[in-house]
Tab-separated table of C-alpha atoms in Angstrom:
chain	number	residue	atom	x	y	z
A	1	UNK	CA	-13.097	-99.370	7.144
A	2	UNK	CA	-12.079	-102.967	5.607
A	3	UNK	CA	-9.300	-102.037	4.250
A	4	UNK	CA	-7.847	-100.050	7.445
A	5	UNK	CA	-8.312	-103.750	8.757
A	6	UNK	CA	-6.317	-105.134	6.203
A	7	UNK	CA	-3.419	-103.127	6.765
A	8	UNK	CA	-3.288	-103.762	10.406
A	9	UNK	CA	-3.326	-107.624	9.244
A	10	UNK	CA	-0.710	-107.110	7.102
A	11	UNK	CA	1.178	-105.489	10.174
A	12	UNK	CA	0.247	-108.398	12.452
A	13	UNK	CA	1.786	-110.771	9.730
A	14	UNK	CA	4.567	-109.005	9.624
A	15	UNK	CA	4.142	-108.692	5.475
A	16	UNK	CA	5.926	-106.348	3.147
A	17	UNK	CA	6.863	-104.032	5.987
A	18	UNK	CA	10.346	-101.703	5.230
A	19	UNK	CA	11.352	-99.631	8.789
A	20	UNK	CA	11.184	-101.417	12.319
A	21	UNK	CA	11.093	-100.257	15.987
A	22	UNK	CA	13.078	-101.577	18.581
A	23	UNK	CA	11.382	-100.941	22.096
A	24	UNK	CA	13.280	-102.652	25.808
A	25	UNK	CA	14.664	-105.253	23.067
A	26	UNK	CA	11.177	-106.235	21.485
A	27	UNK	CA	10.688	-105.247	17.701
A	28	UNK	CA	7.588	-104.043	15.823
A	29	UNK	CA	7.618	-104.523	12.101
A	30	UNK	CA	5.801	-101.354	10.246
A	31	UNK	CA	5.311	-99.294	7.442
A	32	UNK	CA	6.525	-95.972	6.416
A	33	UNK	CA	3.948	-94.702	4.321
A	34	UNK	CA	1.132	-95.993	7.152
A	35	UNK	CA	2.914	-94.205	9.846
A	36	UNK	CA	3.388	-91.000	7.412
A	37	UNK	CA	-0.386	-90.846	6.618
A	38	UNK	CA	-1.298	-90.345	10.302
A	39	UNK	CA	1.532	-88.508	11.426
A	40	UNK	CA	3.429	-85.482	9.854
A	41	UNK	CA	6.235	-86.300	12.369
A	42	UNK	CA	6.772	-89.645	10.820
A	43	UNK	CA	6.541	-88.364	6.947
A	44	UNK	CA	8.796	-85.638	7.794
A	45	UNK	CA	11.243	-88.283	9.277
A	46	UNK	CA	11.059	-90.342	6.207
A	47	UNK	CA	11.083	-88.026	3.771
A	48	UNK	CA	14.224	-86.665	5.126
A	49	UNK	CA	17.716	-88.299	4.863
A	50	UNK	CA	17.898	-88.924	9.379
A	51	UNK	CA	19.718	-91.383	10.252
A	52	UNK	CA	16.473	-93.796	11.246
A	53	UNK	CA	15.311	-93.220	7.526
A	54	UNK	CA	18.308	-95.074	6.215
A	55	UNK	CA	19.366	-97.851	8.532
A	56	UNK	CA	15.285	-98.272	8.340
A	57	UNK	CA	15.144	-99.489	12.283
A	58	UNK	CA	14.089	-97.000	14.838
A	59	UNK	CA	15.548	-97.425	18.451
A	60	UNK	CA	12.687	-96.009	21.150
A	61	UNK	CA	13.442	-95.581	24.684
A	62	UNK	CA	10.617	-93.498	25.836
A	63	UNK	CA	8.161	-95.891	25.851
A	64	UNK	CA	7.184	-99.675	26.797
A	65	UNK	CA	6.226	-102.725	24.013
A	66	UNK	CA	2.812	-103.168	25.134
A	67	UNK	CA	1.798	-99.560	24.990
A	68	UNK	CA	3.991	-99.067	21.285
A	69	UNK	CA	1.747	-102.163	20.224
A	70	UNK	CA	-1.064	-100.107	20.925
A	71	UNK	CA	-0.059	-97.313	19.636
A	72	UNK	CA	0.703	-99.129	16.077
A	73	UNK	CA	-3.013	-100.863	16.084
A	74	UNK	CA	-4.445	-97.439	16.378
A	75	UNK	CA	-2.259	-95.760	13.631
A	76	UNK	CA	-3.178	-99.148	11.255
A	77	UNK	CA	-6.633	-99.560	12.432
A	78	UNK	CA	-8.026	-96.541	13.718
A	79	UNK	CA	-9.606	-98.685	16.120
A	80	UNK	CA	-10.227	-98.150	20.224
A	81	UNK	CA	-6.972	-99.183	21.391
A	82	UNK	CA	-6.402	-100.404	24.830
A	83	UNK	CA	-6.733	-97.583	27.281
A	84	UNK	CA	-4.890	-99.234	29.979
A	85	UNK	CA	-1.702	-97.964	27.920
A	86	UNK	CA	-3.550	-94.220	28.264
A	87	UNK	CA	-0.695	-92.880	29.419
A	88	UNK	CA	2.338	-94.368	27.222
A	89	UNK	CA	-0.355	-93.889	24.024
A	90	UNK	CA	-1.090	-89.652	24.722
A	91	UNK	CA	2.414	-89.453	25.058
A	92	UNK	CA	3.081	-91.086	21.613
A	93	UNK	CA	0.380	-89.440	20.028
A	94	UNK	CA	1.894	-86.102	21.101
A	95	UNK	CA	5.234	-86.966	20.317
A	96	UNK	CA	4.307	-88.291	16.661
A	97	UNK	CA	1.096	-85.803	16.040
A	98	UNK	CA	-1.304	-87.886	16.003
A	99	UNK	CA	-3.975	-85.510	16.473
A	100	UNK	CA	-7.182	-88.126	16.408
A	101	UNK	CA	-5.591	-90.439	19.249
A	102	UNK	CA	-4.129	-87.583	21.392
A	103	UNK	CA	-8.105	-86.330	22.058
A	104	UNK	CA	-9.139	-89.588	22.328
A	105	UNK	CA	-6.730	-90.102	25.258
A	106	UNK	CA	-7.648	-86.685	26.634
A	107	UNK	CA	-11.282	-87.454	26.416
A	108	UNK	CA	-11.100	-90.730	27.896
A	109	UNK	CA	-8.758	-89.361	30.848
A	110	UNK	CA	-11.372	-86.299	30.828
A	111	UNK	CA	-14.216	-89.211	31.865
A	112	UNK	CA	-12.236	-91.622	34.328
A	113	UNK	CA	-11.007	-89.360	36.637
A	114	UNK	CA	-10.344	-90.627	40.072
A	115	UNK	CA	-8.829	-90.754	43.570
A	116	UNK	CA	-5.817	-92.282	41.939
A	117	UNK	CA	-4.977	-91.113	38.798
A	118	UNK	CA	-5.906	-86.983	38.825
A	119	UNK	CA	-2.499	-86.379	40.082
A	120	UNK	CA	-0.745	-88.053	36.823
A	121	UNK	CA	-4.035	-86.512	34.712
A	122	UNK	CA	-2.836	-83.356	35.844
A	123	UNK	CA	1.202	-84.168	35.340
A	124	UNK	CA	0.295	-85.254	31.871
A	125	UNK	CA	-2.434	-82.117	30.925
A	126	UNK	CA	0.164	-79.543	32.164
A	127	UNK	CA	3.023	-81.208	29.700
A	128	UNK	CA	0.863	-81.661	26.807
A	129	UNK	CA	-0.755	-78.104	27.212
A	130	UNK	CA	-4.425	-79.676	27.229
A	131	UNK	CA	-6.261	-76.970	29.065
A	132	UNK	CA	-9.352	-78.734	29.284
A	133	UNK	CA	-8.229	-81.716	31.051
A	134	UNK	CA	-6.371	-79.887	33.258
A	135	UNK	CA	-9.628	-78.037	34.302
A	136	UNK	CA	-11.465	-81.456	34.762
A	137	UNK	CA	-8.738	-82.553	36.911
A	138	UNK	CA	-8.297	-79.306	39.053
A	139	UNK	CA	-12.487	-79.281	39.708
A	140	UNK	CA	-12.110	-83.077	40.802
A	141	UNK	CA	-9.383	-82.126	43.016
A	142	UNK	CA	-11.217	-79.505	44.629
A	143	UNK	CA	-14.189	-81.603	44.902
A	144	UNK	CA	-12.640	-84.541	46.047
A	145	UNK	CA	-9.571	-83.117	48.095
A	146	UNK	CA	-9.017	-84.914	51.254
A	147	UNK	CA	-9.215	-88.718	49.242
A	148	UNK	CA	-6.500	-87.149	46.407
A	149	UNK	CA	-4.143	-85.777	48.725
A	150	UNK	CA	-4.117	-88.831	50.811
A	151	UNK	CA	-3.363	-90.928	47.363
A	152	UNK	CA	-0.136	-92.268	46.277
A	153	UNK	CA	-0.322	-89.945	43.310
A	154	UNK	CA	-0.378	-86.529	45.452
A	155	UNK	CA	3.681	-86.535	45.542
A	156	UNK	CA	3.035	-85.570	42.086
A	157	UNK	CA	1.764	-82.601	42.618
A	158	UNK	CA	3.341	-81.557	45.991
A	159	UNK	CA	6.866	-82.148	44.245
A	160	UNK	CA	5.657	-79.460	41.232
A	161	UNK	CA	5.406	-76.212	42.453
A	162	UNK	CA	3.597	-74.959	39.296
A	163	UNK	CA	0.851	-77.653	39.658
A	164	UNK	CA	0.526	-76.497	43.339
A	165	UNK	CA	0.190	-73.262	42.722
A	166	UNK	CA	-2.058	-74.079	40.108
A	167	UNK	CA	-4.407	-76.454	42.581
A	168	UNK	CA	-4.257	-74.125	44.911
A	169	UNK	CA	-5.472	-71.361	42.464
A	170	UNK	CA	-9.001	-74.356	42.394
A	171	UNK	CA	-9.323	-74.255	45.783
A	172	UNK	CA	-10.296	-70.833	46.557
A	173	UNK	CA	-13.346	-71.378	45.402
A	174	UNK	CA	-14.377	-74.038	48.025
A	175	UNK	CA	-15.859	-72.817	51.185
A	176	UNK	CA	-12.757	-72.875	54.207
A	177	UNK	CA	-13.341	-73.580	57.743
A	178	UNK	CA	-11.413	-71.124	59.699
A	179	UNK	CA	-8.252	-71.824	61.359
A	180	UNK	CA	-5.383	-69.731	62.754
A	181	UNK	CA	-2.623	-67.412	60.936
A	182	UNK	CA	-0.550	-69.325	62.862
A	183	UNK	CA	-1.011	-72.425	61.142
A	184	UNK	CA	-0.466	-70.955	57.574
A	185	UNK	CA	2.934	-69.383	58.894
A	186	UNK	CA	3.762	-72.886	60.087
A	187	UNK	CA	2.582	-74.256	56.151
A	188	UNK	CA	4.059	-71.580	54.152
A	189	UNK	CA	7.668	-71.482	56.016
A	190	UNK	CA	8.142	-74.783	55.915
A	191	UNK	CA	6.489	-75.096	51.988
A	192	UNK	CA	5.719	-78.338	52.835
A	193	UNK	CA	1.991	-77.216	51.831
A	194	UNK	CA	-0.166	-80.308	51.569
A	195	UNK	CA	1.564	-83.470	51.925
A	196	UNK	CA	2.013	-83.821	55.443
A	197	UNK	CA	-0.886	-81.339	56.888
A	198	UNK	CA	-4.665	-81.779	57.235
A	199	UNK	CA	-6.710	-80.558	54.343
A	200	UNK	CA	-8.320	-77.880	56.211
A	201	UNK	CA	-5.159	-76.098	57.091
A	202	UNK	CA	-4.006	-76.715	53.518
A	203	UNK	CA	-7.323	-75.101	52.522
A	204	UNK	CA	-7.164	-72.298	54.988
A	205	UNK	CA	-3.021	-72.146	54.395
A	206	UNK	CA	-3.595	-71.754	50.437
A	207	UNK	CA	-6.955	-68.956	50.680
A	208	UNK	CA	-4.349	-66.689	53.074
A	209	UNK	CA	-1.598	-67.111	50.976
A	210	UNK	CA	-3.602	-65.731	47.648
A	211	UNK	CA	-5.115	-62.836	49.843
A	212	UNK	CA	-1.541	-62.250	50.713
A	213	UNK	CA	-0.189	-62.465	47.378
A	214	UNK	CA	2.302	-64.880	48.911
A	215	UNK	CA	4.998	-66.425	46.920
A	216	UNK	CA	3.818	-69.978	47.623
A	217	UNK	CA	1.240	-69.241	45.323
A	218	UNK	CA	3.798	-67.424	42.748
A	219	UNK	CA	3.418	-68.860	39.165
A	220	UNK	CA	6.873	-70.148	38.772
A	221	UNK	CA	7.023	-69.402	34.974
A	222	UNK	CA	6.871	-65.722	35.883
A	223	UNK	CA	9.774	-63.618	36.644
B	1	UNK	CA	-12.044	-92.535	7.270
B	2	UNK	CA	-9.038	-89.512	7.317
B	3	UNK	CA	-6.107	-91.744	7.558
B	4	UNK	CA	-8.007	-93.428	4.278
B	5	UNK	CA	-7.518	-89.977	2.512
B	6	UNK	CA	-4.310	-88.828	3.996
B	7	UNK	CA	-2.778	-92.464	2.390
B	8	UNK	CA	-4.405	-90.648	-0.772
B	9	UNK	CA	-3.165	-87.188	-0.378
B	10	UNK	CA	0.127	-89.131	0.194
B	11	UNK	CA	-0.206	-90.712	-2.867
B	12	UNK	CA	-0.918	-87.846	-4.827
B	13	UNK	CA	1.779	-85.899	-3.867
B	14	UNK	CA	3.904	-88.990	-4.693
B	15	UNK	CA	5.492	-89.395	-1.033
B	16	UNK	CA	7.278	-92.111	-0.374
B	17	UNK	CA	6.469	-94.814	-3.090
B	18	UNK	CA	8.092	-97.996	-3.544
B	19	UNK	CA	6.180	-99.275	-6.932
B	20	UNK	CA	5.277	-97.824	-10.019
B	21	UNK	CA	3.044	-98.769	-12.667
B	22	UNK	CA	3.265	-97.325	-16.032
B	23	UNK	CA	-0.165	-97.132	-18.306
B	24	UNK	CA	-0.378	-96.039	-21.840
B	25	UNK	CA	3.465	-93.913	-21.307
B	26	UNK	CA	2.095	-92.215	-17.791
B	27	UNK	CA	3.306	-93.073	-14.663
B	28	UNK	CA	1.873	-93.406	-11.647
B	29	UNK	CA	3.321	-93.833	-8.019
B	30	UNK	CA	1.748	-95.901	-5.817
B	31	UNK	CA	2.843	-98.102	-2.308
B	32	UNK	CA	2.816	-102.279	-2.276
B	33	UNK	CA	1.493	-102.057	1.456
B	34	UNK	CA	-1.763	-100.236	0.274
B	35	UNK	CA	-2.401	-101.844	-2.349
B	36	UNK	CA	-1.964	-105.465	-0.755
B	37	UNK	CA	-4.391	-104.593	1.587
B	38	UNK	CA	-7.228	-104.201	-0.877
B	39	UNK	CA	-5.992	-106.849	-3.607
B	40	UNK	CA	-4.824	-110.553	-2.135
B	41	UNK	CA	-3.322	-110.544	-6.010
B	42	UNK	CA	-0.755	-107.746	-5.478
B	43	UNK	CA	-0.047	-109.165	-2.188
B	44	UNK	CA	1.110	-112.618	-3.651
B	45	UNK	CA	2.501	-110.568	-6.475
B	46	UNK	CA	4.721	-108.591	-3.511
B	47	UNK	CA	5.837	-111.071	-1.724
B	48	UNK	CA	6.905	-113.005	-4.565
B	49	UNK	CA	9.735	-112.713	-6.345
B	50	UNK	CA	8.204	-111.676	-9.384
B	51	UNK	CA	9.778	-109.769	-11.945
B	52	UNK	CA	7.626	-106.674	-11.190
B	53	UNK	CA	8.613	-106.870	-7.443
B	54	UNK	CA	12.339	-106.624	-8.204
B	55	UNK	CA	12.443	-103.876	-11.189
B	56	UNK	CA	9.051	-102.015	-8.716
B	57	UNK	CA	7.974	-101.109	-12.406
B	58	UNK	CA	4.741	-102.527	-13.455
B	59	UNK	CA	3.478	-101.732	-16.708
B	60	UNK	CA	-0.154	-102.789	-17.554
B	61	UNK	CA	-1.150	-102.968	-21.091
B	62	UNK	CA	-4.892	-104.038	-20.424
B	63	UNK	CA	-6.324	-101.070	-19.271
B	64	UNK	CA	-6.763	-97.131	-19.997
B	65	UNK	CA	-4.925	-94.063	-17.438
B	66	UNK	CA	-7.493	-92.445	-16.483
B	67	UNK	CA	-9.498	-95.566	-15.728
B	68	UNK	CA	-6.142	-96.748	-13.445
B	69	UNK	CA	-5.727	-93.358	-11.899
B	70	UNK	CA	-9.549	-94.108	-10.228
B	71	UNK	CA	-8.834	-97.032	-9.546
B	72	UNK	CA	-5.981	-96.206	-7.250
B	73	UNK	CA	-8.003	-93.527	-6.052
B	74	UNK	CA	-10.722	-96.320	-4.646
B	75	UNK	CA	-7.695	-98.413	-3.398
B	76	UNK	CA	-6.318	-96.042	-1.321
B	77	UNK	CA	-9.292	-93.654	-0.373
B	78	UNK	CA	-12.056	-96.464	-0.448
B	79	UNK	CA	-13.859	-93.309	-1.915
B	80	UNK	CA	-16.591	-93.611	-5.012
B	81	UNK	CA	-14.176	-93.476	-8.258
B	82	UNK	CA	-15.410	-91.852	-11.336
B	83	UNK	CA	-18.044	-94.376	-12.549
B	84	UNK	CA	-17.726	-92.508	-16.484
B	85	UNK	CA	-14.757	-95.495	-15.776
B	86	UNK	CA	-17.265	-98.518	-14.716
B	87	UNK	CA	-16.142	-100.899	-17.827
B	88	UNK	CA	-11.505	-100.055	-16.952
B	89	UNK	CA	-12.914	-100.323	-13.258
B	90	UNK	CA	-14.679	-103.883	-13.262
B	91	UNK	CA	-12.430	-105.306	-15.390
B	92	UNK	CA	-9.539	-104.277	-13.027
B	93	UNK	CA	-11.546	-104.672	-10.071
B	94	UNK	CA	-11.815	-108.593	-10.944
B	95	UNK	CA	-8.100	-108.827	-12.037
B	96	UNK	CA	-6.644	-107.612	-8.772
B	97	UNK	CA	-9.559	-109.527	-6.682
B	98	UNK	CA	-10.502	-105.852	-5.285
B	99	UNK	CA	-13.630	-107.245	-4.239
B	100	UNK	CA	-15.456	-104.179	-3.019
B	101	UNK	CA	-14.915	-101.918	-6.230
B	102	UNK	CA	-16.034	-105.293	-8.236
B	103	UNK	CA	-19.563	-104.732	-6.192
B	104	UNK	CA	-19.491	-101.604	-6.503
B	105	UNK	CA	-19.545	-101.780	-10.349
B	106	UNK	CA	-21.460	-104.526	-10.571
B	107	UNK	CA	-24.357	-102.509	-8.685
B	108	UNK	CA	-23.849	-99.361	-10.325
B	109	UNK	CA	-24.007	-101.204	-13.757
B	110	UNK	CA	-27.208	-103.179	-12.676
B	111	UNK	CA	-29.366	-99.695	-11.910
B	112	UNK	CA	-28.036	-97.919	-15.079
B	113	UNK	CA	-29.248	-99.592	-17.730
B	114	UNK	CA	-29.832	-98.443	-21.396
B	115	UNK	CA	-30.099	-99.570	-24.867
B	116	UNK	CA	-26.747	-98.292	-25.491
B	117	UNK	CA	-24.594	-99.825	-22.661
B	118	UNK	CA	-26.919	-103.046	-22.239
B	119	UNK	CA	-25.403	-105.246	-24.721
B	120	UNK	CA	-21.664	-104.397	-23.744
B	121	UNK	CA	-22.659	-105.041	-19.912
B	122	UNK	CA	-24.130	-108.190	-20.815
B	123	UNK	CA	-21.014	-108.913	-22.566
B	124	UNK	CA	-19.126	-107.931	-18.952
B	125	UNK	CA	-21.729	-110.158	-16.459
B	126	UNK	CA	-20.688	-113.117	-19.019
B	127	UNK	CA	-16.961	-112.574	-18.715
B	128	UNK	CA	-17.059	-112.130	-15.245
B	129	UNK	CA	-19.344	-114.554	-14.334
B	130	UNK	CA	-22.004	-112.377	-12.548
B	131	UNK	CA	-25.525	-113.719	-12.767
B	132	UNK	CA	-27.561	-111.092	-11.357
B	133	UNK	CA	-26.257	-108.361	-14.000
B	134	UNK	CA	-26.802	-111.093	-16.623
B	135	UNK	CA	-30.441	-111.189	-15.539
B	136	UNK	CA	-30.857	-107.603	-15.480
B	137	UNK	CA	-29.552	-107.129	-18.602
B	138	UNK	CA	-31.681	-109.422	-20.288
B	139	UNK	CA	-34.739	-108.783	-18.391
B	140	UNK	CA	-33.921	-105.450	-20.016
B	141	UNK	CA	-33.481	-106.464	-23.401
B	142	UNK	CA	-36.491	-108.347	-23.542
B	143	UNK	CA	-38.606	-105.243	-22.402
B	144	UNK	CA	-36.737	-103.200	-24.797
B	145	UNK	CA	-35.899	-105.667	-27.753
B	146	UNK	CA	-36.895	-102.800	-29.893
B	147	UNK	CA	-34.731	-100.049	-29.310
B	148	UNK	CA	-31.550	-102.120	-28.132
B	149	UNK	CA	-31.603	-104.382	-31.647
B	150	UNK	CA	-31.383	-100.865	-32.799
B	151	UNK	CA	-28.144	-99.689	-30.804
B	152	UNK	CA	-24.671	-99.618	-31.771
B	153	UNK	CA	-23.679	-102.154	-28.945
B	154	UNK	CA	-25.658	-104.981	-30.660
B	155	UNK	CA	-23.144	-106.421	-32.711
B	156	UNK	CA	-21.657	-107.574	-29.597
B	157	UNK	CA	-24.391	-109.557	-28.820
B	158	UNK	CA	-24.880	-110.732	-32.378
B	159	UNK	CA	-21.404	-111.586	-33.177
B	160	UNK	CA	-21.222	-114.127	-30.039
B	161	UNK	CA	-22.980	-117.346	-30.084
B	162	UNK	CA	-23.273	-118.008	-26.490
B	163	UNK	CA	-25.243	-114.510	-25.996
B	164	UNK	CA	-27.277	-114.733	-28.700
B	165	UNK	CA	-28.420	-118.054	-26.821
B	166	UNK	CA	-28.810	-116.233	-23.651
B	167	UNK	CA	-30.863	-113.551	-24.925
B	168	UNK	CA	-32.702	-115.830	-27.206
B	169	UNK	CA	-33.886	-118.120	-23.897
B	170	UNK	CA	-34.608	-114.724	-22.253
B	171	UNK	CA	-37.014	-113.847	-25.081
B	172	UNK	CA	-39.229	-116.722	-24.872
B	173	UNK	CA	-41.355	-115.210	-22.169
B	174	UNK	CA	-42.613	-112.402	-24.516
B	175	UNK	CA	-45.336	-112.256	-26.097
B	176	UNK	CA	-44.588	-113.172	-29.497
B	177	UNK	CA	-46.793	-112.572	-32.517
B	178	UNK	CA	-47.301	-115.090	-35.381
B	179	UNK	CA	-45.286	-115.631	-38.339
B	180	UNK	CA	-44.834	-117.680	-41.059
B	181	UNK	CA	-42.454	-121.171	-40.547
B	182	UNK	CA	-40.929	-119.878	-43.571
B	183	UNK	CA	-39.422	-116.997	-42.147
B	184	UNK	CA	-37.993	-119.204	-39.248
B	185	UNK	CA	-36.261	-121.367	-41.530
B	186	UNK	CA	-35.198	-118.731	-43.623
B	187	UNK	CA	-33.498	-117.107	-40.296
B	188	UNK	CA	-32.191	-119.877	-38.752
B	189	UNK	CA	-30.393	-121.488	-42.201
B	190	UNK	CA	-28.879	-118.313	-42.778
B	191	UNK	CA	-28.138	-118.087	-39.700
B	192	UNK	CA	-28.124	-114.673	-39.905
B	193	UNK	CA	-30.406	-114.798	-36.639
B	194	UNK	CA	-31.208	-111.349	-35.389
B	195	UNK	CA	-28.918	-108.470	-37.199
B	196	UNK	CA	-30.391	-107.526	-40.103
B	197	UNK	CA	-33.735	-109.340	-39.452
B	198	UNK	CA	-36.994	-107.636	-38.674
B	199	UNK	CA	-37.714	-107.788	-34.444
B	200	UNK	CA	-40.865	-109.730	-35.063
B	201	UNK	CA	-39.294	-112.522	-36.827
B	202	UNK	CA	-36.455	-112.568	-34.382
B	203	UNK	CA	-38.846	-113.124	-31.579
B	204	UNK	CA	-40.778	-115.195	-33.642
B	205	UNK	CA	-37.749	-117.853	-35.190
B	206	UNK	CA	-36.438	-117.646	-31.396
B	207	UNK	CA	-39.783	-119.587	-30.369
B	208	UNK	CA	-39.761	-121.633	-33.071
B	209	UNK	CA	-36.309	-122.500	-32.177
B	210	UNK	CA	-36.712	-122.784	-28.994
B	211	UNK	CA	-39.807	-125.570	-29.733
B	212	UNK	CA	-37.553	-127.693	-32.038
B	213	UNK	CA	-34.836	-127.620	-29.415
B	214	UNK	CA	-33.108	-126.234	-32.696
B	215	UNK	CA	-29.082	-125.736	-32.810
B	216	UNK	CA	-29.663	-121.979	-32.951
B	217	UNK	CA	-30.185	-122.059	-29.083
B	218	UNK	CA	-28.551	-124.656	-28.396
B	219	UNK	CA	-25.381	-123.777	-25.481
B	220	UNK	CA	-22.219	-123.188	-27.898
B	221	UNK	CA	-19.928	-124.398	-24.819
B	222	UNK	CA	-22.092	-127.786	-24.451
B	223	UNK	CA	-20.856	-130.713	-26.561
């Protein structure tokens, strides 16, 4: 809409604006009854007598400029923002509520899966709760296991027990080439499960260890 | 779009407002941001340090409350307002340069023509300078000379030169029947051109006038 545009002009010219952000030192002039209409986080903050609602300037530390400017052009605009900031912008919108940019980020990471960046997608669907990208990322991950656990990313998920456990759960339900009990003794005592051991013996390793009931594949929420 | 109607929910549950405008004793809460973004007028008015920007009270003598309350409802919501409000709406519309409600009027004025709301919207198109709803209303009047020299509204016409011209010039492509010159000059010395005069001679001293190139029809704002 026209006038959604208007207001993010306004923003970019920096007009009339009454609360500012301060993020790594760079400051982002904005508007407290914008930000309130898109996210009950930010109304509730205003409305209220915090601290950030009087001194009007709100320090952040979680984030980075670039993505922040995002953010703000989506909450003014409503327009695509830049989804090379995917990651910085899904955790804003969770943090702040915004509802219609958090499932555009999911959707969008749903879609772009790869080699690379499944291990974060997963990271990032198990602490936002999003179940469905976490099942898009544990099927590509299955499908595509020996490229994702030799990517960068991998440590991700080898250094999270509950997102092993949880890719490990995916696996079962890929065919396993046989290999020796031997080998999953070696794998389980040691725990170091998939980083440093072919995928076939991490496939083989992970099938024993659920017909065993083995606490490698424990959920570590549980008691 | 939602954040459109969530700035109007805001709005109505008078969140967070940082100007007021007060109409006929009633109040009403509204946000400088949002409304600069739909009206370059407020903006300048804003960011100025006008009177109204310092007290944030604005009261408005021009216009009716329940004609402002739409309004701010098609500021803020971009929604269709109430058009029982068309004549408040257009006129505020073209004060505060809100360009699309002005259109919007405009249009809805232009397909909702009748003998009782012609003559005032052809007193509107003049004021605000909008040709096409001048034609339509005239076109209409000509069709329908009849029934709208019958209507309430007529006086407005009547009691201003410069529309009497207009529709005059607009009624020389009727069909006029014959009359005697003595009626014409009867009409036109009184000048008592087309209120209490029978439709016939109207038409008929119009041509006549208009053949003479006769003062009646002559522009009142040429020299």
């Amino acid at each position: 809409k026209s006038s959604c545009l208007k207001l993010e002009l306004l923003r970019q010219g920096q007009k009339l604006s009454d609360v500012d952000f301060l993020v790594d030192g760079k400051r982002f002039e904005a508007h407290k009854i914008v930000l309130a209409a898109v996210s009950p986080v930010f109304l509730a903050m205003f409305e209220s007598g915090m601290k950030e609602c009087i001194s009007n300037e709100i320090v952040l530390t979680d984030t980075d400029p670039e993505g922040f400017e995002n953010f703000l052009k989506f909450v003014y605009s409503g327009g695509l923002p830049d989804m090379k900031h995917v990651v910085t912008l899904v955790n804003l919108a969770d943090k702040y509520h915004v509802l219609a940019l958090f499932d555009l980020c999911v959707d969008f990471m749903g879609k772009t899966l790869n080699e690379c960046n499944v291990s974060e997608r997963l990271q990032l669907a198990e602490l936002h709760g999003v179940a469905s990208l976490k099942t898009s990322c544990l099927d590509f991950i299955r499908d595509h296991l020996e490229s994702v656990s030799s990517s960068e990313g991998w440590a991700r998920i080898v250094g999270d027990l509950r997102l092993t456990s949880q890719v490990a759960q995916a696996l079962q339900s890929t065919p396993v080439e046989t290999t020796t009990p031997e080998e999953f003794v070696q794998v389980s005592e040691t725990k170091e499960l998939v980083c440093q051991t072919p995928v076939k013996t991490v496939q083989w390793s992970i099938k024993w260890a659920t017909v065993l009931n083995h606490e490698l594949l424990r959920d570590p929420a549980s008691p």
